[in-house]
């Protein structure tokens, strides 16, 4: 069985409940990646905290290419990722979970693709993608996986929202209230700093990828101010239930 990939966001640096954890070092053409491999809910999983174990890597410095490629190299076919986000909508409250189905990219200075010229990759189904390749992102997030997460979340009585548009900013600063007003007008629901290019790179590798967002705050201008401490604190408060949700989803896959 292919291992299931789990990516931890801000405040999620260790996978609670993982059995026989082993550190694995994966070499990729984009750099080496350290992950934890083990068993969760009787399934093989690999866990990767995208900001590093001590939150040392800011959003614009994450090696998204190496992370995605390392998952591919380990044979991962499904990825459950997690992220802290700000809410642009009154009805998405701090503590709520959101499973986005769309994304608008407002990053400015990242490498967005594997297909930069001479890259080629053989997918699980035998298809080879190479050279100049334009991936279809009509459905950026894996529907099947999102449905399972939603179903399990509902069974657990979590305040979980199916669908939403994630706006990705460059960071590392939080947004201005004017930016948030603009994001609201163009249809944004939540805002974060890491999902581009992450979701697109997994799409290029044809790996089923879903994101569980934890709303940690109302976005700039919707509350007095935003602090990093608040983001981490709210995430931490929700991390036990998030870990349980992931465990139950893994069991169901
Ligand atoms: N903006 C961007 N990223 C975030 C936020 C926010 O308000 N909260 C948590 N991650």
CSV table of C-alpha atoms and ligand atoms in Angstrom, one decimal:
chain,number,residue,atom,x,y,z
A,1,UNK,CA,0.0,0.0,0.0
A,2,UNK,CA,1.2,3.5,-0.8
A,3,UNK,CA,1.9,5.6,2.3
A,4,UNK,CA,-0.4,8.5,3.0
A,5,UNK,CA,1.3,11.9,3.1
A,6,UNK,CA,0.5,14.3,5.9
A,7,UNK,CA,1.7,17.9,5.9
A,8,UNK,CA,1.7,19.9,9.1
A,9,UNK,CA,1.3,23.7,9.1
A,10,UNK,CA,1.9,26.4,11.7
A,11,UNK,CA,1.6,24.8,15.1
A,12,UNK,CA,1.6,21.2,13.8
A,13,UNK,CA,5.1,19.9,14.1
A,14,UNK,CA,4.6,16.4,15.4
A,15,UNK,CA,2.1,13.7,14.4
A,16,UNK,CA,0.4,12.6,17.6
A,17,UNK,CA,-0.4,8.8,17.7
A,18,UNK,CA,2.2,7.8,15.1
A,19,UNK,CA,3.6,4.3,15.9
A,20,UNK,CA,7.2,3.2,15.1
A,21,UNK,CA,8.2,6.6,14.0
A,22,UNK,CA,11.4,6.6,11.9
A,23,UNK,CA,13.2,9.6,10.4
A,24,UNK,CA,13.7,9.3,6.7
A,25,UNK,CA,16.0,11.4,4.6
A,26,UNK,CA,14.8,11.7,1.0
A,27,UNK,CA,17.1,13.1,-1.7
A,28,UNK,CA,15.4,15.0,-4.5
A,29,UNK,CA,16.7,17.1,-7.4
A,30,UNK,CA,15.5,20.1,-5.4
A,31,UNK,CA,17.2,19.3,-2.1
A,32,UNK,CA,16.9,16.8,0.7
A,33,UNK,CA,13.8,16.4,2.9
A,34,UNK,CA,13.5,15.0,6.4
A,35,UNK,CA,10.3,13.3,7.1
A,36,UNK,CA,8.8,10.9,9.7
A,37,UNK,CA,7.6,7.6,8.6
A,38,UNK,CA,5.4,5.4,10.7
A,39,UNK,CA,2.0,3.8,11.3
A,40,UNK,CA,-1.2,5.7,12.0
A,41,UNK,CA,-4.6,3.9,12.3
A,42,UNK,CA,-2.8,0.7,11.0
A,43,UNK,CA,-1.8,2.5,7.8
A,44,UNK,CA,1.6,3.6,6.6
A,45,UNK,CA,2.1,7.4,6.7
A,46,UNK,CA,4.8,9.9,6.1
A,47,UNK,CA,4.7,13.2,8.0
A,48,UNK,CA,6.3,16.5,7.0
A,49,UNK,CA,6.0,19.7,9.0
A,50,UNK,CA,6.3,22.3,6.2
A,51,UNK,CA,7.8,25.0,8.5
A,52,UNK,CA,10.3,22.6,10.0
A,53,UNK,CA,10.0,21.0,13.4
A,54,UNK,CA,10.8,24.3,15.3
A,55,UNK,CA,8.9,26.6,12.8
A,56,UNK,CA,12.2,27.9,11.4
A,57,UNK,CA,11.2,28.2,7.7
A,58,UNK,CA,9.0,31.1,6.7
A,59,UNK,CA,6.3,30.6,4.0
A,60,UNK,CA,8.4,32.2,1.2
A,61,UNK,CA,11.4,30.0,2.0
A,62,UNK,CA,9.7,26.6,2.2
A,63,UNK,CA,11.2,24.2,-0.4
A,64,UNK,CA,7.8,23.3,-1.8
A,65,UNK,CA,9.4,21.5,-4.8
A,66,UNK,CA,11.5,19.2,-2.6
A,67,UNK,CA,8.6,18.5,-0.3
A,68,UNK,CA,6.2,17.5,-3.1
A,69,UNK,CA,8.9,15.5,-5.0
A,70,UNK,CA,9.9,13.7,-1.8
A,71,UNK,CA,6.3,12.6,-1.3
A,72,UNK,CA,6.2,11.4,-5.0
A,73,UNK,CA,9.5,9.5,-4.5
A,74,UNK,CA,8.1,7.7,-1.5
A,75,UNK,CA,5.1,6.5,-3.6
A,76,UNK,CA,2.5,8.8,-1.8
A,77,UNK,CA,-0.8,8.9,-3.7
A,78,UNK,CA,-2.8,10.9,-1.3
A,79,UNK,CA,-1.8,13.9,0.8
A,80,UNK,CA,-3.7,15.5,3.7
A,81,UNK,CA,-2.3,18.9,4.4
A,82,UNK,CA,-3.1,21.3,7.2
A,83,UNK,CA,-2.8,25.1,7.5
A,84,UNK,CA,-3.7,28.0,9.8
A,85,UNK,CA,-5.7,30.6,8.0
A,86,UNK,CA,-7.4,33.9,8.6
A,87,UNK,CA,-11.1,34.3,7.9
A,88,UNK,CA,-12.5,36.8,5.5
A,89,UNK,CA,-16.1,35.9,6.3
A,90,UNK,CA,-18.0,36.5,9.5
A,91,UNK,CA,-19.5,33.0,9.5
A,92,UNK,CA,-16.1,31.3,9.3
A,93,UNK,CA,-15.1,31.6,13.0
A,94,UNK,CA,-11.8,31.1,14.7
A,95,UNK,CA,-11.6,27.4,15.6
A,96,UNK,CA,-13.6,26.4,12.5
A,97,UNK,CA,-12.2,24.0,9.9
A,98,UNK,CA,-12.5,24.8,6.2
A,99,UNK,CA,-11.8,22.4,3.3
A,100,UNK,CA,-11.1,24.8,0.4
A,101,UNK,CA,-12.1,23.9,-3.2
A,102,UNK,CA,-10.6,26.9,-4.9
A,103,UNK,CA,-7.5,29.1,-4.6
A,104,UNK,CA,-6.5,32.6,-5.8
A,105,UNK,CA,-2.8,33.1,-6.0
A,106,UNK,CA,-1.4,36.5,-4.8
A,107,UNK,CA,2.1,35.4,-4.1
A,108,UNK,CA,4.8,37.4,-5.9
A,109,UNK,CA,8.1,35.7,-5.7
A,110,UNK,CA,7.9,31.9,-5.8
A,111,UNK,CA,8.7,29.2,-8.2
A,112,UNK,CA,5.3,27.9,-9.3
A,113,UNK,CA,6.0,24.8,-11.3
A,114,UNK,CA,8.2,21.7,-11.9
A,115,UNK,CA,7.9,22.3,-15.6
A,116,UNK,CA,10.6,24.8,-16.0
A,117,UNK,CA,12.0,23.4,-19.2
A,118,UNK,CA,13.6,20.0,-19.0
A,119,UNK,CA,11.7,18.4,-16.1
A,120,UNK,CA,10.0,15.1,-16.8
A,121,UNK,CA,8.0,12.7,-14.6
A,122,UNK,CA,6.3,9.4,-14.9
A,123,UNK,CA,3.0,9.3,-13.1
A,124,UNK,CA,1.6,6.2,-11.4
A,125,UNK,CA,-0.7,5.6,-14.3
A,126,UNK,CA,2.2,5.5,-16.7
A,127,UNK,CA,1.6,8.9,-18.2
A,128,UNK,CA,4.8,10.9,-18.8
A,129,UNK,CA,4.7,14.6,-18.4
A,130,UNK,CA,7.7,16.5,-19.7
A,131,UNK,CA,9.0,19.8,-21.1
A,132,UNK,CA,6.4,22.5,-21.4
A,133,UNK,CA,3.4,21.2,-19.5
A,134,UNK,CA,0.2,23.2,-18.5
A,135,UNK,CA,-1.5,21.4,-15.7
A,136,UNK,CA,-5.3,21.6,-15.5
A,137,UNK,CA,-6.4,23.1,-12.1
A,138,UNK,CA,-10.1,23.3,-12.7
A,139,UNK,CA,-10.3,21.2,-9.5
A,140,UNK,CA,-7.1,22.1,-7.5
A,141,UNK,CA,-8.1,20.0,-4.4
A,142,UNK,CA,-9.0,16.3,-4.5
A,143,UNK,CA,-12.7,16.0,-4.3
A,144,UNK,CA,-12.8,12.4,-3.1
A,145,UNK,CA,-10.5,13.1,-0.2
A,146,UNK,CA,-12.3,16.3,0.7
A,147,UNK,CA,-15.6,14.4,0.9
A,148,UNK,CA,-14.1,11.8,3.2
A,149,UNK,CA,-12.6,14.5,5.5
A,150,UNK,CA,-15.9,16.4,5.5
A,151,UNK,CA,-17.9,13.2,6.3
A,152,UNK,CA,-15.6,12.3,9.2
A,153,UNK,CA,-15.5,15.8,10.5
A,154,UNK,CA,-19.3,15.9,10.6
A,155,UNK,CA,-19.5,12.6,12.4
A,156,UNK,CA,-17.2,14.1,15.0
A,157,UNK,CA,-19.4,17.2,15.2
A,158,UNK,CA,-16.6,19.5,14.2
A,159,UNK,CA,-17.6,22.9,12.8
A,160,UNK,CA,-16.3,22.1,9.3
A,161,UNK,CA,-17.1,23.9,6.0
A,162,UNK,CA,-17.1,22.1,2.7
A,163,UNK,CA,-15.6,24.4,0.1
A,164,UNK,CA,-14.2,27.9,0.2
A,165,UNK,CA,-11.7,30.0,-1.7
A,166,UNK,CA,-8.3,30.3,-0.2
A,167,UNK,CA,-6.4,33.4,-1.1
A,168,UNK,CA,-2.6,32.9,-0.9
A,169,UNK,CA,-0.5,35.9,0.0
A,170,UNK,CA,3.3,36.2,-0.1
A,171,UNK,CA,3.8,37.0,3.6
A,172,UNK,CA,5.5,36.8,5.9
A,173,UNK,CA,3.6,39.9,7.0
A,174,UNK,CA,-0.1,39.7,7.6
A,175,UNK,CA,-2.3,41.6,5.1
A,176,UNK,CA,-3.5,45.2,5.3
A,177,UNK,CA,-7.3,45.8,5.8
A,178,UNK,CA,-7.5,47.2,2.3
A,179,UNK,CA,-6.1,44.0,0.9
A,180,UNK,CA,-8.6,42.0,2.8
A,181,UNK,CA,-11.5,44.2,1.6
A,182,UNK,CA,-10.2,43.6,-1.9
A,183,UNK,CA,-10.0,39.8,-1.4
A,184,UNK,CA,-13.5,39.8,-0.1
A,185,UNK,CA,-14.8,41.6,-3.2
A,186,UNK,CA,-13.1,39.1,-5.5
A,187,UNK,CA,-14.6,36.1,-3.7
A,188,UNK,CA,-12.0,35.1,-1.1
A,189,UNK,CA,-13.1,33.3,2.0
A,190,UNK,CA,-9.9,32.5,3.8
A,191,UNK,CA,-6.3,33.8,3.6
A,192,UNK,CA,-3.0,32.1,4.2
A,193,UNK,CA,0.6,32.2,3.0
A,194,UNK,CA,1.5,28.6,2.0
A,195,UNK,CA,-0.9,27.0,-0.4
A,196,UNK,CA,0.7,28.3,-3.5
A,197,UNK,CA,2.6,26.7,-5.0
A,198,UNK,CA,2.1,23.7,-2.8
A,199,UNK,CA,-1.3,22.6,-4.2
A,200,UNK,CA,-0.2,23.3,-7.8
A,201,UNK,CA,3.0,21.2,-7.4
A,202,UNK,CA,1.0,18.2,-6.2
A,203,UNK,CA,-1.4,18.7,-9.1
A,204,UNK,CA,1.5,18.6,-11.5
A,205,UNK,CA,2.6,15.3,-10.0
A,206,UNK,CA,-1.0,14.1,-10.1
A,207,UNK,CA,-1.1,13.4,-6.4
A,208,UNK,CA,-4.5,13.7,-4.7
A,209,UNK,CA,-4.2,16.6,-2.3
A,210,UNK,CA,-6.7,18.1,0.2
A,211,UNK,CA,-6.1,20.9,2.7
A,212,UNK,CA,-7.7,21.2,6.1
A,213,UNK,CA,-7.6,24.8,7.1
A,214,UNK,CA,-7.9,25.8,10.7
A,215,UNK,CA,-9.3,29.3,11.1
A,216,UNK,CA,-7.1,31.0,13.7
A,217,UNK,CA,-8.3,34.6,13.5
A,218,UNK,CA,-10.5,37.0,11.6
A,219,UNK,CA,-8.4,38.7,8.8
A,220,UNK,CA,-6.9,42.2,9.1
A,221,UNK,CA,-9.4,44.9,9.6
A,222,UNK,CA,-12.0,42.5,10.9
A,223,UNK,CA,-10.5,42.3,14.4
A,224,UNK,CA,-8.3,44.9,16.2
A,225,UNK,CA,-5.0,43.3,15.3
A,226,UNK,CA,-3.4,40.0,14.5
A,227,UNK,CA,-0.6,38.4,16.3
A,228,UNK,CA,1.5,35.3,15.6
A,229,UNK,CA,1.0,34.2,19.2
A,230,UNK,CA,-2.8,34.2,18.7
A,231,UNK,CA,-2.5,32.2,15.4
A,232,UNK,CA,-0.3,29.5,17.2
A,233,UNK,CA,-2.5,29.5,20.3
A,234,UNK,CA,-5.8,28.9,18.5
A,235,UNK,CA,-4.2,26.3,16.2
A,236,UNK,CA,-2.8,24.6,19.3
A,237,UNK,CA,-6.3,24.6,20.9
A,238,UNK,CA,-7.6,22.8,17.9
A,239,UNK,CA,-4.6,20.5,17.3
A,240,UNK,CA,-5.9,17.6,19.3
A,241,UNK,CA,-9.2,17.4,17.4
A,242,UNK,CA,-7.3,18.0,14.1
A,243,UNK,CA,-5.0,15.0,14.9
A,244,UNK,CA,-8.0,12.9,15.7
A,245,UNK,CA,-9.8,13.9,12.5
A,246,UNK,CA,-6.7,13.0,10.4
A,247,UNK,CA,-6.4,9.7,12.2
A,248,UNK,CA,-10.0,8.8,11.5
A,249,UNK,CA,-9.7,9.9,7.9
A,250,UNK,CA,-6.5,7.8,7.4
A,251,UNK,CA,-8.4,4.8,8.9
A,252,UNK,CA,-11.1,5.2,6.3
A,253,UNK,CA,-8.8,5.5,3.3
B,1,LIG,N1,-3.3,35.9,7.1
B,1,LIG,C1,-2.4,35.1,6.4
B,1,LIG,N2,-2.1,34.0,6.9
B,1,LIG,C2,-2.6,33.6,8.1
B,1,LIG,C3,-3.5,34.4,8.8
B,1,LIG,C4,-3.9,35.6,8.2
B,1,LIG,O1,-4.7,36.4,8.8
B,1,LIG,N3,-3.8,33.7,9.9
B,1,LIG,C5,-3.2,32.5,9.9
B,1,LIG,N4,-2.4,32.4,8.8
